[in-house]
Amino acid sequence: MSLLEVTGVGKSFPGVKALEDMHLELQAGEVLGLVGENGAGKSTLMKLLSGIYEADAGTFAFNGAPYEPSSPKHALELGISIIHQEFNLMPDLTVAQNLFIGREPGRFFTSERALNARAAELIERLHLPLRPKQLAGDLTVAKQQMVEIGKALSYEPKLLIMDEPTAALNDAEVEVLHELIRRFVQPDTGVIYISHRMDELRRIADRITVIRDGRYVGTRNTAETTMPEVIAMMVGRELNMDAQPVGVRADREVVLEVEGLHTKDLLRDVSFDLRKGEILGFAGLMGAGRTEVARAVVGADRIDGGTIKLRGREIKVTNPADAARHRIGYLSEDRKRFGLLLEQEVGANIGLSALAERFQAWGFVKDAAMRATAADYVGRLRIKTPSVKQTTKHLSGGNQQKVVIAKWLVKDCDILIFDEPTRGIDVGAKEEIYRLLNDLAESGKSIIMISSELPEILRMSHRIVVMSEGRVTGTLDAGEATQEQVMHYATLRRSEVAA
Ligand SMILES: Nc1ncnc2c1ncn2[C@@H]1O[C@H](COP(=O)(O)OP(=O)(O)OP(=O)(O)O)[C@@H](O)[C@H]1O
Ligand SMILES: [Mg+2]
């Protein structure tokens, strides 16, 4: 029996046809994976299903009856709960308050105590790693995600839709989420699971539906298809997935030398060097201190000990702008907060930070030059947008990330630190980014790449620095490094590291 049927659905925005003649069918009792490139229309379809947008054409049927939600609240009443790509938590409210936000007190709960008790009940029933009284703003991204899930499931929906639920989760956290999904799926419920991570889809999805450029391409049984087939359906061509970094000679000049780095909170005696033309991978579990190293190097966090030398000379960097003057760039993992001006044009976002150096003459901004450069990068990174004048918030999640990457490429730094550069980015675009990183390295730039995806680290790095609990536990030559080796160093406890 089908739980949800989408027939001939269309949706346009000014200058963009986001969906056209879209089809989708979800059977009761299944997890349906939904995949497509950045900007393919996945989130738009989910927003139609949750009543945020209204379709221009086509129909939805849910449980055999016409389904026409007029608002997210209405969608919830009808039995469809959605966890969006962007979180909507209130950082100043507690977990319990966030879980039951928008539901009338009185009827639902009569006091703060009753609210906390209800939250505790829900948390226990779903086995969530949360406490009712924690402030949402203090939680890790993974736990915030769990609050979103708890909130969605508290409505006891028949259909649960998750838009890239694991983009910010590590492997163990993904497993917790998958367990939750497996417990949720019953003969009369279903899940739509959107993800760019193919290995995950293979584990959790019964069937996979592929869309491209707003149109339906096809559906496959997961057990009977291969991931290369799904990827080919997605990008409409065979992907060449073998970009490899060219070797870097060991006698290449050391451009950055970090020694004995120490911060109050986490880092202990972190040392490494970075050579010209090198891609240095940083591996480790979440919380190992990789982002902290990056933040310390660009002066975003205070250093309490240690030295940073740039081409042999010690530098004192006190803030990221300072780092940029030394031509060190940092692409942060938290792009929403630090990366983009969402209300500004795409062109301005790409060009603005390079403004002073490249597009300003006697106080006048060279608008045309800035736009032309932006357009060039929009093309190279295949950023899906009607023009560089589009307001950035209208771009899909993955395309917004590509804008951040373009922004740093334009700045022309000598040292670039990329923190999770391909998170939320589709497989095709990932390959483009790998190629770009290789080109940059080949042209003599030095790159630090922090990534939680081991295959990516192993494939792209010349050398790999592995961290655990704020320390460097190993530095490996990528040529001979294996996944097991990296994991070994990544899971070394402080007590096991020789002092
Ligand atoms: N409010 C809006 N105004 C203008 N264009 C929009 C709006 N919302 C979405 N779009 C455009 O519609 C297309 C589909 O976007 P959508 O967010 O659905 O993609 P997606 O498949 O979810 O991509 P991603 O994998 O990057 O999240 C994109 O080209 C996007 O820029
Ligand atoms: Mg999306």
PDB file of C-alpha atoms in Angstrom, residues 30-33 174 177-179 181-182 191 193 195 199-207 222:
ATOM      1  CA  GLU A  30       9.559   1.460   4.197  1.00  0.00           C
ATOM      2  CA  VAL A  31      12.444   3.883   4.374  1.00  0.00           C
ATOM      3  CA  LEU A  32      12.761   5.651   1.035  1.00  0.00           C
ATOM      4  CA  GLY A  33      16.071   7.337   0.277  1.00  0.00           C
ATOM      5  CA  VAL A 174      24.599   8.046  12.695  1.00  0.00           C
ATOM      6  CA  LEU A 177      19.881   7.771  14.486  1.00  0.00           C
ATOM      7  CA  HIS A 178      19.458   4.692  12.313  1.00  0.00           C
ATOM      8  CA  GLU A 179      18.367   2.679  15.330  1.00  0.00           C
ATOM      9  CA  ILE A 181      14.495   5.120  12.478  1.00  0.00           C
ATOM     10  CA  ARG A 182      14.306   1.325  12.579  1.00  0.00           C
ATOM     11  CA  VAL A 191      10.338   7.537   6.327  1.00  0.00           C
ATOM     12  CA  TYR A 193      15.506  10.039   4.124  1.00  0.00           C
ATOM     13  CA  SER A 195      21.239  12.265   2.159  1.00  0.00           C
ATOM     14  CA  ASP A 199      27.102   4.356   2.252  1.00  0.00           C
ATOM     15  CA  GLU A 200      24.402   5.399   4.689  1.00  0.00           C
ATOM     16  CA  LEU A 201      21.622   5.114   2.166  1.00  0.00           C
ATOM     17  CA  ARG A 202      22.738   1.626   1.416  1.00  0.00           C
ATOM     18  CA  ARG A 203      22.387   0.730   5.093  1.00  0.00           C
ATOM     19  CA  ILE A 204      19.079   2.393   5.926  1.00  0.00           C
ATOM     20  CA  ALA A 205      16.992   2.760   2.741  1.00  0.00           C
ATOM     21  CA  ASP A 206      14.770  -0.010   1.341  1.00  0.00           C
ATOM     22  CA  ARG A 207      14.441   1.827  -1.959  1.00  0.00           C
ATOM     23  CA  THR A 222      18.611  -0.798  -2.634  1.00  0.00           C
TER      24      THR A 222
END
